C-alpha cells in the first residue's frame, strides 16, 4: 500500500481545493487561447477572450443544466433520508456477520442505487456503511471498517453509466447536442448530429448492461478477497441519525406543514402527473433530467409524508451542492472560451490526427479519466469535453453512443482516485481519505480493465 500513501501525500501537498482548481483551469485556458488562437474581431485579443468567458458563464442552457444536476443530487439525498429508505438500510445492516458479507452487501446495493441515481447511491452507500459499522460495534463483530467504507464509495465508479449519468441523460434531450455544437462544427458536420440519443443505445444498450453486470460481480469478489487478507480495525461510532428537532407546539396554518393527508395526497398527484406526462418517454427509453427529477420529487414528498419532513431533508441535502453551484459556471466559462475561440476544433483535429476509429474511444476514456482528476464533475466535464469528442467522432466515423459512453466510463473510474465526491461519505462514516484510498485504487484498476475490455469488444 506504499503507492497509495504516496498518492495521498501528493494530493495533500500539491492538490488545491476544487474551486481553486477551477480558477487555475480558467486562467490556463485564457493563456492557451491567447497563444494558439487568433482574434476574430477588431478588439484586443485578451478582451475578446474575456468576453467569450463571460458569455459562457451565463449561458442560459448550461445554467439550466447545472440546476438539473444539482436537483439530481439533492433529491437523491432526500430519498435516502426518508423513513422507509432508512428502515431498509437498517434491515440490511442487521444481516452482517463478518467483513466478507459486509463488503458484498454494501458494494452490490450501493452500485445498484448509484445506477439509478448518483446522489441516491452516494448517500445510500455512506449511510449503509455507517450502519454496518454501528451494527458490528454493537454486536462485537470484527470488521475492517475502512474496507466497508470503500465498498460504500464503489457506486461512484458506475454512476455515469447509469440513469442519472450527465452525458447520456443530456444527449437524450431533444436538440441538446445541436445546441452544444452550435458555433463549433461546420454545417456539414451539424447535419450529421441526431436530435437526441435515447437510452436504448447508451445506458440500456446490451454492451453497457454487460459491463455493469461484470462490475456488479467482480467488485464484490475483489472486496471479499481483500477482506480475507486484511485485518479488522478499531473504530468508535455513535448512532447516526438525521438531525431534525421535533416541533414542540403546532398552531394555526402551520398544521398544514405537518399534515400527512396533504403531503401524501400531493405526492400521489405528482406521481399521476408524472406518468401522464412521461409515459411515452418511459416506453421509448428517452429519460431526461426533468423527467428523473420530477419522479424523485414526487417520490420524495410521498415517502416523507408531510412537507415539514420533506423540507428538513432538503435543507440537509442541499449542503452538498455548494461546490456544484459555484463551480459549474466557471466550467461553463472555460467552455465558452474553448468554443468561441476555436480551441474545440483545434483539439478535435488533434485527436483525429493521432487516433483511428478503433482507438478514439480508448483515447477518450483515458483523457476523460485524466480530466476528472481536475474537473471532478461529470456535468462540468461534459460541457468542456463533449464538443471535442463529438467533433472527433463525427470526423472519424465513430458511433456517437459509443464515444459518449467512453467519456462516461473514463470520468467515473477515476472517482476511485479523486476523493472530492467521497467527502459526504467520509463525513458520515467518520473515515479518512487515506483509510479508503488503498482499496478504492484497487477498484479503479479493476474498473480500467473492465471498461477498456468493453470498449474493445463492443
Tab-separated table of C-alpha atoms in Angstrom:
chain	number	residue	atom	x	y	z
A	1	UNK	CA	0.000	0.000	0.000
A	2	UNK	CA	3.030	2.346	-0.280
A	3	UNK	CA	1.826	3.727	-3.607
A	4	UNK	CA	-1.490	4.804	-2.101
A	5	UNK	CA	0.366	6.550	0.714
A	6	UNK	CA	2.451	8.418	-1.876
A	7	UNK	CA	-0.687	9.434	-3.762
A	8	UNK	CA	-2.290	10.642	-0.547
A	9	UNK	CA	0.780	12.763	0.270
A	10	UNK	CA	0.776	14.160	-3.276
A	11	UNK	CA	-2.896	15.186	-3.087
A	12	UNK	CA	-2.406	16.778	0.323
A	13	UNK	CA	0.716	18.711	-0.696
A	14	UNK	CA	0.043	19.724	-4.283
A	15	UNK	CA	-3.703	19.462	-4.959
A	16	UNK	CA	-5.653	22.619	-4.037
A	17	UNK	CA	-9.391	22.780	-3.423
A	18	UNK	CA	-11.754	22.000	-6.341
A	19	UNK	CA	-12.758	25.666	-6.524
A	20	UNK	CA	-9.129	26.760	-6.814
A	21	UNK	CA	-8.592	24.115	-9.491
A	22	UNK	CA	-11.499	25.584	-11.463
A	23	UNK	CA	-9.924	29.059	-11.209
A	24	UNK	CA	-6.499	27.772	-12.282
A	25	UNK	CA	-8.035	25.904	-15.236
A	26	UNK	CA	-9.799	29.111	-16.247
A	27	UNK	CA	-6.520	31.060	-16.223
A	28	UNK	CA	-4.717	28.291	-18.118
A	29	UNK	CA	-7.473	28.228	-20.748
A	30	UNK	CA	-7.227	32.009	-21.187
A	31	UNK	CA	-3.448	31.785	-21.675
A	32	UNK	CA	-3.758	28.888	-24.151
A	33	UNK	CA	-6.390	30.784	-26.119
A	34	UNK	CA	-4.093	33.810	-26.285
A	35	UNK	CA	-1.216	31.683	-27.570
A	36	UNK	CA	-2.947	29.339	-30.009
A	37	UNK	CA	-5.904	31.295	-31.415
A	38	UNK	CA	-6.285	34.421	-33.491
A	39	UNK	CA	-8.592	37.383	-32.809
A	40	UNK	CA	-11.943	37.139	-34.554
A	41	UNK	CA	-12.675	40.873	-34.462
A	42	UNK	CA	-11.030	44.252	-34.007
A	43	UNK	CA	-10.975	44.102	-30.203
A	44	UNK	CA	-7.862	43.359	-28.168
A	45	UNK	CA	-7.462	39.566	-28.147
A	46	UNK	CA	-7.461	39.325	-24.341
A	47	UNK	CA	-10.652	41.362	-24.057
A	48	UNK	CA	-12.258	39.217	-26.746
A	49	UNK	CA	-11.376	36.038	-24.843
A	50	UNK	CA	-12.733	37.510	-21.609
A	51	UNK	CA	-15.937	38.270	-23.494
A	52	UNK	CA	-16.146	34.618	-24.591
A	53	UNK	CA	-15.587	33.621	-20.962
A	54	UNK	CA	-18.336	35.883	-19.639
A	55	UNK	CA	-20.795	34.649	-22.271
A	56	UNK	CA	-20.045	31.045	-21.323
A	57	UNK	CA	-20.544	31.642	-17.603
A	58	UNK	CA	-24.067	32.944	-18.141
A	59	UNK	CA	-25.054	30.569	-20.936
A	60	UNK	CA	-28.744	30.005	-20.253
A	61	UNK	CA	-28.867	26.412	-21.499
A	62	UNK	CA	-25.845	25.420	-19.402
A	63	UNK	CA	-27.199	27.147	-16.295
A	64	UNK	CA	-30.389	25.101	-16.673
A	65	UNK	CA	-28.173	22.028	-16.968
A	66	UNK	CA	-26.338	22.946	-13.732
A	67	UNK	CA	-29.605	23.307	-11.852
A	68	UNK	CA	-30.808	19.960	-13.193
A	69	UNK	CA	-27.642	18.252	-11.931
A	70	UNK	CA	-27.970	19.918	-8.518
A	71	UNK	CA	-31.534	18.652	-8.218
A	72	UNK	CA	-30.431	15.113	-9.103
A	73	UNK	CA	-28.032	15.165	-6.140
A	74	UNK	CA	-30.418	16.903	-3.724
A	75	UNK	CA	-33.494	14.809	-4.500
A	76	UNK	CA	-31.488	11.574	-4.415
A	77	UNK	CA	-30.180	12.559	-0.992
A	78	UNK	CA	-33.715	13.455	0.142
A	79	UNK	CA	-34.931	9.968	-0.757
A	80	UNK	CA	-32.215	8.358	1.372
A	81	UNK	CA	-33.220	10.497	4.361
A	82	UNK	CA	-36.807	9.253	4.237
A	83	UNK	CA	-38.023	6.837	6.925
A	84	UNK	CA	-38.809	3.935	4.506
A	85	UNK	CA	-35.331	4.010	2.921
A	86	UNK	CA	-33.700	4.358	6.328
A	87	UNK	CA	-35.604	1.270	7.521
A	88	UNK	CA	-34.295	-0.654	4.502
A	89	UNK	CA	-30.737	0.395	5.354
A	90	UNK	CA	-31.103	-0.705	8.989
A	91	UNK	CA	-32.666	-4.010	7.930
A	92	UNK	CA	-29.792	-4.682	5.518
A	93	UNK	CA	-27.131	-3.869	8.112
A	94	UNK	CA	-28.578	-6.421	10.542
A	95	UNK	CA	-27.548	-9.248	8.190
A	96	UNK	CA	-23.847	-8.556	8.715
A	97	UNK	CA	-21.812	-11.417	10.213
A	98	UNK	CA	-18.269	-10.509	9.120
A	99	UNK	CA	-16.295	-8.213	6.825
A	100	UNK	CA	-16.727	-10.516	3.836
A	101	UNK	CA	-20.509	-10.438	3.663
A	102	UNK	CA	-20.477	-6.774	4.731
A	103	UNK	CA	-18.458	-5.630	1.709
A	104	UNK	CA	-20.517	-7.794	-0.650
A	105	UNK	CA	-23.798	-6.406	0.686
A	106	UNK	CA	-22.635	-2.778	0.742
A	107	UNK	CA	-20.960	-2.817	-2.685
A	108	UNK	CA	-23.815	-4.546	-4.528
A	109	UNK	CA	-26.608	-2.427	-3.065
A	110	UNK	CA	-24.614	0.787	-3.451
A	111	UNK	CA	-23.822	0.132	-7.120
A	112	UNK	CA	-27.460	-0.698	-7.830
A	113	UNK	CA	-28.569	2.534	-6.170
A	114	UNK	CA	-25.908	4.562	-7.976
A	115	UNK	CA	-27.045	3.109	-11.293
A	116	UNK	CA	-30.500	4.531	-10.558
A	117	UNK	CA	-29.265	7.885	-9.259
A	118	UNK	CA	-25.775	9.058	-8.353
A	119	UNK	CA	-26.918	11.204	-5.420
A	120	UNK	CA	-29.003	8.346	-4.085
A	121	UNK	CA	-26.103	5.898	-4.454
A	122	UNK	CA	-23.559	8.224	-2.852
A	123	UNK	CA	-25.563	8.899	0.312
A	124	UNK	CA	-27.140	5.431	0.491
A	125	UNK	CA	-23.692	3.827	0.371
A	126	UNK	CA	-22.359	6.178	3.033
A	127	UNK	CA	-25.221	5.631	5.473
A	128	UNK	CA	-25.291	1.873	4.863
A	129	UNK	CA	-21.546	1.631	5.540
A	130	UNK	CA	-22.044	3.650	8.726
A	131	UNK	CA	-24.948	1.460	9.891
A	132	UNK	CA	-22.932	-1.681	9.175
A	133	UNK	CA	-20.159	-0.292	11.368
A	134	UNK	CA	-22.615	0.533	14.143
A	135	UNK	CA	-24.127	-2.967	13.987
A	136	UNK	CA	-20.708	-4.627	14.091
A	137	UNK	CA	-19.660	-2.436	17.015
A	138	UNK	CA	-22.847	-3.185	18.962
A	139	UNK	CA	-22.523	-6.950	18.491
A	140	UNK	CA	-18.710	-7.135	18.801
A	141	UNK	CA	-18.257	-8.339	15.214
A	142	UNK	CA	-14.655	-7.905	13.947
A	143	UNK	CA	-14.786	-5.608	10.918
A	144	UNK	CA	-12.412	-3.885	8.520
A	145	UNK	CA	-14.404	-0.664	8.615
A	146	UNK	CA	-12.328	1.273	6.010
A	147	UNK	CA	-12.879	-1.577	3.530
A	148	UNK	CA	-16.631	-1.327	4.135
A	149	UNK	CA	-16.364	2.434	3.568
A	150	UNK	CA	-14.579	1.816	0.261
A	151	UNK	CA	-17.396	-0.548	-0.716
A	152	UNK	CA	-19.877	2.243	0.030
A	153	UNK	CA	-17.990	4.544	-2.350
A	154	UNK	CA	-17.944	1.981	-5.177
A	155	UNK	CA	-21.182	3.322	-6.637
A	156	UNK	CA	-19.300	6.373	-7.928
A	157	UNK	CA	-17.480	4.023	-10.319
A	158	UNK	CA	-20.714	3.134	-12.159
A	159	UNK	CA	-22.867	6.260	-11.823
A	160	UNK	CA	-22.046	7.909	-15.168
A	161	UNK	CA	-23.045	4.718	-16.943
A	162	UNK	CA	-26.363	4.804	-15.081
A	163	UNK	CA	-29.721	6.512	-15.429
A	164	UNK	CA	-28.536	9.825	-13.931
A	165	UNK	CA	-25.258	9.977	-15.884
A	166	UNK	CA	-24.688	13.566	-17.033
A	167	UNK	CA	-23.623	12.885	-20.622
A	168	UNK	CA	-26.158	10.142	-21.533
A	169	UNK	CA	-29.061	11.944	-19.877
A	170	UNK	CA	-28.317	15.249	-21.615
A	171	UNK	CA	-27.924	13.784	-25.119
A	172	UNK	CA	-31.363	12.189	-24.649
A	173	UNK	CA	-32.844	15.692	-24.613
A	174	UNK	CA	-34.095	16.977	-27.959
A	175	UNK	CA	-31.615	19.345	-29.655
A	176	UNK	CA	-29.098	19.289	-26.784
A	177	UNK	CA	-26.233	18.107	-28.995
A	178	UNK	CA	-27.018	20.682	-31.681
A	179	UNK	CA	-27.066	23.430	-29.051
A	180	UNK	CA	-23.773	22.176	-27.619
A	181	UNK	CA	-22.091	22.118	-31.039
A	182	UNK	CA	-23.554	25.335	-32.408
A	183	UNK	CA	-20.742	27.676	-33.393
A	184	UNK	CA	-18.209	24.842	-33.203
A	185	UNK	CA	-18.898	22.487	-36.110
A	186	UNK	CA	-19.295	23.200	-39.793
A	187	UNK	CA	-22.756	22.884	-41.339
A	188	UNK	CA	-21.989	19.509	-42.911
A	189	UNK	CA	-20.957	18.168	-39.500
A	190	UNK	CA	-24.027	19.611	-37.775
A	191	UNK	CA	-26.245	17.894	-40.331
A	192	UNK	CA	-24.935	14.509	-39.102
A	193	UNK	CA	-25.956	15.155	-35.497
A	194	UNK	CA	-29.203	13.489	-34.369
A	195	UNK	CA	-31.789	15.456	-32.410
A	196	UNK	CA	-31.354	13.099	-29.464
A	197	UNK	CA	-29.697	9.830	-28.486
A	198	UNK	CA	-32.006	7.655	-26.406
A	199	UNK	CA	-31.089	5.373	-23.534
A	200	UNK	CA	-31.671	2.248	-25.613
A	201	UNK	CA	-28.295	2.809	-27.335
A	202	UNK	CA	-26.423	4.224	-24.329
A	203	UNK	CA	-27.434	3.305	-20.763
A	204	UNK	CA	-29.690	0.373	-21.675
A	205	UNK	CA	-27.557	-0.892	-24.533
A	206	UNK	CA	-26.511	-4.520	-24.256
A	207	UNK	CA	-22.833	-3.538	-24.032
A	208	UNK	CA	-23.361	-1.155	-21.102
A	209	UNK	CA	-25.606	-3.607	-19.247
A	210	UNK	CA	-22.975	-6.335	-19.658
A	211	UNK	CA	-20.186	-4.031	-18.442
A	212	UNK	CA	-22.256	-3.005	-15.430
A	213	UNK	CA	-23.117	-6.648	-14.771
A	214	UNK	CA	-19.438	-7.595	-14.834
A	215	UNK	CA	-18.621	-4.931	-12.262
A	216	UNK	CA	-21.595	-5.969	-10.146
A	217	UNK	CA	-19.979	-9.402	-9.888
A	218	UNK	CA	-16.254	-8.600	-9.907
A	219	UNK	CA	-16.208	-5.682	-7.452
A	220	UNK	CA	-17.789	-7.696	-4.583
A	221	UNK	CA	-15.487	-10.629	-5.357
A	222	UNK	CA	-12.377	-8.429	-5.194
A	223	UNK	CA	-13.553	-6.768	-1.981
A	224	UNK	CA	-14.369	-10.148	-0.476
A	225	UNK	CA	-10.870	-11.341	-1.339
A	226	UNK	CA	-9.392	-8.230	0.289
A	227	UNK	CA	-11.423	-8.919	3.419
A	228	UNK	CA	-9.652	-12.281	3.709
A	229	UNK	CA	-6.144	-10.809	3.568
A	230	UNK	CA	-6.670	-7.670	5.677
A	231	UNK	CA	-7.229	-7.281	9.395
A	232	UNK	CA	-10.169	-5.845	11.290
A	233	UNK	CA	-9.845	-2.289	12.560
A	234	UNK	CA	-10.751	-0.421	15.717
A	235	UNK	CA	-13.429	2.267	15.487
A	236	UNK	CA	-15.862	4.054	17.765
A	237	UNK	CA	-19.177	5.257	16.317
A	238	UNK	CA	-22.215	6.941	17.784
A	239	UNK	CA	-25.638	6.109	16.352
A	240	UNK	CA	-26.089	8.147	13.160
A	241	UNK	CA	-29.429	9.925	12.975
A	242	UNK	CA	-30.827	12.522	10.627
A	243	UNK	CA	-30.740	15.668	12.768
A	244	UNK	CA	-34.277	17.078	12.841
A	245	UNK	CA	-35.517	18.744	16.009
A	246	UNK	CA	-39.156	17.991	16.875
A	247	UNK	CA	-41.561	20.890	16.995
A	248	UNK	CA	-42.968	21.415	20.482
A	249	UNK	CA	-46.223	23.072	19.501
A	250	UNK	CA	-48.047	23.309	16.186
A	251	UNK	CA	-50.535	26.115	15.784
A	252	UNK	CA	-52.824	27.525	13.119
A	253	UNK	CA	-51.938	27.162	9.465
A	254	UNK	CA	-48.627	25.563	10.463
A	255	UNK	CA	-50.591	22.339	10.869
A	256	UNK	CA	-50.702	22.102	7.076
A	257	UNK	CA	-46.914	21.589	7.047
A	258	UNK	CA	-47.349	18.520	9.258
A	259	UNK	CA	-50.432	17.101	7.548
A	260	UNK	CA	-49.854	13.560	6.287
A	261	UNK	CA	-53.081	13.698	4.306
A	262	UNK	CA	-51.953	16.797	2.422
A	263	UNK	CA	-48.387	15.550	1.965
A	264	UNK	CA	-49.260	12.062	0.734
A	265	UNK	CA	-52.113	13.422	-1.357
A	266	UNK	CA	-49.850	15.890	-3.128
A	267	UNK	CA	-47.237	13.168	-3.661
A	268	UNK	CA	-49.877	10.985	-5.332
A	269	UNK	CA	-50.935	13.905	-7.548
A	270	UNK	CA	-47.319	14.408	-8.595
A	271	UNK	CA	-46.957	10.715	-9.473
A	272	UNK	CA	-50.161	10.776	-11.542
A	273	UNK	CA	-48.897	13.856	-13.387
A	274	UNK	CA	-45.525	12.168	-13.924
A	275	UNK	CA	-46.925	9.034	-15.541
A	276	UNK	CA	-49.384	11.047	-17.642
A	277	UNK	CA	-46.660	13.371	-18.882
A	278	UNK	CA	-43.800	10.894	-19.371
A	279	UNK	CA	-45.376	7.539	-20.167
A	280	UNK	CA	-44.267	7.843	-23.776
A	281	UNK	CA	-40.715	8.614	-22.665
A	282	UNK	CA	-40.681	5.513	-20.469
A	283	UNK	CA	-41.777	3.349	-23.378
A	284	UNK	CA	-39.160	4.833	-25.736
A	285	UNK	CA	-36.432	4.906	-23.037
A	286	UNK	CA	-35.954	8.641	-23.546
A	287	UNK	CA	-35.008	9.537	-19.980
A	288	UNK	CA	-34.304	13.240	-19.421
A	289	UNK	CA	-33.112	15.205	-16.354
A	290	UNK	CA	-36.511	16.859	-15.920
A	291	UNK	CA	-38.228	13.500	-16.074
A	292	UNK	CA	-35.903	11.949	-13.490
A	293	UNK	CA	-36.151	14.915	-11.136
A	294	UNK	CA	-39.940	15.056	-11.413
A	295	UNK	CA	-40.177	11.399	-10.405
A	296	UNK	CA	-37.814	11.838	-7.450
A	297	UNK	CA	-39.672	14.958	-6.326
A	298	UNK	CA	-42.953	13.050	-6.279
A	299	UNK	CA	-41.412	10.053	-4.532
A	300	UNK	CA	-39.611	12.275	-2.011
A	301	UNK	CA	-42.791	14.085	-0.970
A	302	UNK	CA	-44.642	10.773	-0.779
A	303	UNK	CA	-42.010	8.983	1.343
A	304	UNK	CA	-41.555	11.875	3.777
A	305	UNK	CA	-45.362	12.038	4.197
A	306	UNK	CA	-45.527	15.725	5.110
A	307	UNK	CA	-43.980	18.961	3.897
A	308	UNK	CA	-42.122	19.641	7.147
A	309	UNK	CA	-40.141	16.401	6.958
A	310	UNK	CA	-39.550	16.879	3.243
A	311	UNK	CA	-38.219	20.435	3.625
A	312	UNK	CA	-35.943	19.466	6.518
A	313	UNK	CA	-34.491	16.701	4.343
A	314	UNK	CA	-33.992	19.210	1.524
A	315	UNK	CA	-32.216	21.555	3.921
A	316	UNK	CA	-29.872	18.753	4.956
A	317	UNK	CA	-29.291	17.539	1.393
A	318	UNK	CA	-28.640	20.936	-0.149
A	319	UNK	CA	-25.457	21.362	1.898
A	320	UNK	CA	-23.669	19.067	-0.540
A	321	UNK	CA	-24.478	21.201	-3.598
A	322	UNK	CA	-22.425	24.301	-2.711
A	323	UNK	CA	-19.436	23.150	-4.746
A	324	UNK	CA	-21.590	22.414	-7.781
A	325	UNK	CA	-23.427	25.721	-7.507
A	326	UNK	CA	-20.303	27.868	-7.641
A	327	UNK	CA	-18.059	25.698	-9.830
A	328	UNK	CA	-20.385	24.903	-12.725
A	329	UNK	CA	-20.442	28.494	-14.082
A	330	UNK	CA	-16.636	28.549	-14.051
A	331	UNK	CA	-16.514	25.416	-16.193
A	332	UNK	CA	-19.137	26.917	-18.488
A	333	UNK	CA	-16.836	29.934	-18.844
A	334	UNK	CA	-13.995	27.622	-19.874
A	335	UNK	CA	-16.324	26.035	-22.412
A	336	UNK	CA	-17.237	29.493	-23.701
A	337	UNK	CA	-13.575	30.305	-24.350
A	338	UNK	CA	-12.825	26.960	-25.985
A	339	UNK	CA	-15.927	27.057	-28.135
A	340	UNK	CA	-15.858	30.662	-29.351
A	341	UNK	CA	-12.079	30.909	-29.811
A	342	UNK	CA	-11.917	27.764	-31.960
A	343	UNK	CA	-9.938	25.687	-29.446
A	344	UNK	CA	-12.532	22.893	-29.545
A	345	UNK	CA	-11.988	22.390	-33.275
A	346	UNK	CA	-8.213	22.522	-32.815
A	347	UNK	CA	-8.297	19.847	-30.114
A	348	UNK	CA	-10.663	17.614	-32.062
A	349	UNK	CA	-8.402	17.936	-35.103
A	350	UNK	CA	-5.510	16.774	-32.920
A	351	UNK	CA	-7.493	13.740	-31.781
A	352	UNK	CA	-8.357	12.940	-35.390
A	353	UNK	CA	-4.703	13.179	-36.389
A	354	UNK	CA	-3.476	10.695	-33.760
A	355	UNK	CA	-6.497	8.376	-33.393
A	356	UNK	CA	-8.383	5.940	-35.564
A	357	UNK	CA	-11.945	4.707	-35.487
A	358	UNK	CA	-10.810	1.875	-33.194
A	359	UNK	CA	-8.564	3.866	-30.858
A	360	UNK	CA	-10.600	7.058	-30.405
A	361	UNK	CA	-12.847	5.505	-27.700
A	362	UNK	CA	-9.707	4.400	-25.811
A	363	UNK	CA	-8.144	7.879	-26.110
A	364	UNK	CA	-11.437	9.368	-24.934
A	365	UNK	CA	-11.619	7.008	-21.953
A	366	UNK	CA	-8.142	7.884	-20.661
A	367	UNK	CA	-8.454	11.591	-21.385
A	368	UNK	CA	-11.801	11.681	-19.550
A	369	UNK	CA	-10.225	9.908	-16.583
A	370	UNK	CA	-7.413	12.461	-16.509
A	371	UNK	CA	-9.755	15.442	-16.863
A	372	UNK	CA	-11.904	14.104	-13.999
A	373	UNK	CA	-8.971	14.460	-11.605
A	374	UNK	CA	-9.025	18.213	-12.240
A	375	UNK	CA	-12.719	18.678	-13.070
A	376	UNK	CA	-14.469	16.368	-10.572
A	377	UNK	CA	-17.904	16.945	-12.037
A	378	UNK	CA	-19.431	14.826	-14.769
A	379	UNK	CA	-21.616	17.714	-15.869
A	380	UNK	CA	-18.768	20.216	-15.981
A	381	UNK	CA	-16.611	17.708	-17.826
A	382	UNK	CA	-19.334	17.057	-20.390
A	383	UNK	CA	-19.644	20.791	-21.040
A	384	UNK	CA	-15.909	21.043	-21.702
A	385	UNK	CA	-15.043	17.717	-23.325
A	386	UNK	CA	-18.349	16.865	-25.007
A	387	UNK	CA	-17.916	19.069	-28.087
A	388	UNK	CA	-14.360	17.780	-28.610
A	389	UNK	CA	-15.267	14.108	-28.618
A	390	UNK	CA	-18.409	14.618	-30.710
A	391	UNK	CA	-16.487	16.558	-33.362
A	392	UNK	CA	-13.739	13.911	-33.393
A	393	UNK	CA	-16.210	11.013	-33.528
A	394	UNK	CA	-18.119	12.516	-36.462
A	395	UNK	CA	-14.897	13.090	-38.400
A	396	UNK	CA	-13.648	9.530	-37.790
A	397	UNK	CA	-16.992	7.782	-38.154
A	398	UNK	CA	-17.168	6.517	-34.551
A	399	UNK	CA	-20.763	5.921	-33.348
A	400	UNK	CA	-21.808	8.749	-31.035
A	401	UNK	CA	-23.334	6.433	-28.376
A	402	UNK	CA	-20.010	4.603	-28.048
A	403	UNK	CA	-17.900	7.743	-27.703
A	404	UNK	CA	-20.339	9.195	-25.162
A	405	UNK	CA	-20.130	6.051	-23.039
A	406	UNK	CA	-16.327	6.043	-23.359
A	407	UNK	CA	-16.296	9.506	-21.799
A	408	UNK	CA	-18.722	8.352	-19.101
A	409	UNK	CA	-16.548	5.335	-18.224
A	410	UNK	CA	-13.355	7.388	-18.035
A	411	UNK	CA	-14.985	10.066	-15.911
A	412	UNK	CA	-16.384	7.626	-13.358
A	413	UNK	CA	-13.432	5.265	-12.971
A	414	UNK	CA	-11.015	7.885	-11.586
A	415	UNK	CA	-13.517	8.836	-8.896
A	416	UNK	CA	-11.801	5.999	-7.068
A	417	UNK	CA	-8.633	8.131	-7.053
A	418	UNK	CA	-10.207	11.620	-6.782
A	419	UNK	CA	-11.551	11.983	-3.207
A	420	UNK	CA	-13.758	15.034	-3.928
A	421	UNK	CA	-17.043	13.110	-4.119
A	422	UNK	CA	-16.011	10.946	-1.158
A	423	UNK	CA	-16.348	13.938	1.177
A	424	UNK	CA	-20.018	13.247	2.069
A	425	UNK	CA	-19.175	9.592	2.720
A	426	UNK	CA	-16.155	10.481	4.832
A	427	UNK	CA	-18.268	12.883	6.874
A	428	UNK	CA	-20.978	10.296	7.521
A	429	UNK	CA	-18.693	7.313	8.163
A	430	UNK	CA	-16.068	9.327	10.107
A	431	UNK	CA	-13.368	7.721	7.985
A	432	UNK	CA	-10.383	9.486	6.422
A	433	UNK	CA	-9.478	9.518	2.740
A	434	UNK	CA	-6.180	7.753	3.458
A	435	UNK	CA	-8.121	4.848	5.010
A	436	UNK	CA	-10.261	4.064	1.956
A	437	UNK	CA	-7.859	5.084	-0.857
A	438	UNK	CA	-5.785	1.872	-0.755
A	439	UNK	CA	-8.939	-0.131	-1.531
A	440	UNK	CA	-10.605	2.249	-3.975
A	441	UNK	CA	-7.394	2.333	-6.034
A	442	UNK	CA	-7.629	-1.424	-6.438
A	443	UNK	CA	-11.234	-0.984	-7.574
A	444	UNK	CA	-10.066	1.647	-10.063
A	445	UNK	CA	-7.557	-0.760	-11.609
A	446	UNK	CA	-10.289	-3.385	-11.888
A	447	UNK	CA	-12.594	-0.825	-13.489
A	448	UNK	CA	-9.975	0.203	-16.056
A	449	UNK	CA	-9.590	-3.411	-17.172
A	450	UNK	CA	-13.353	-3.950	-17.439
A	451	UNK	CA	-14.103	-0.688	-19.241
A	452	UNK	CA	-11.244	-0.974	-21.730
A	453	UNK	CA	-12.211	-4.579	-22.462
A	454	UNK	CA	-15.799	-3.471	-23.033
A	455	UNK	CA	-14.789	-0.674	-25.400
A	456	UNK	CA	-12.616	-3.057	-27.402
A	457	UNK	CA	-15.092	-5.941	-27.531
A	458	UNK	CA	-18.243	-3.917	-28.143
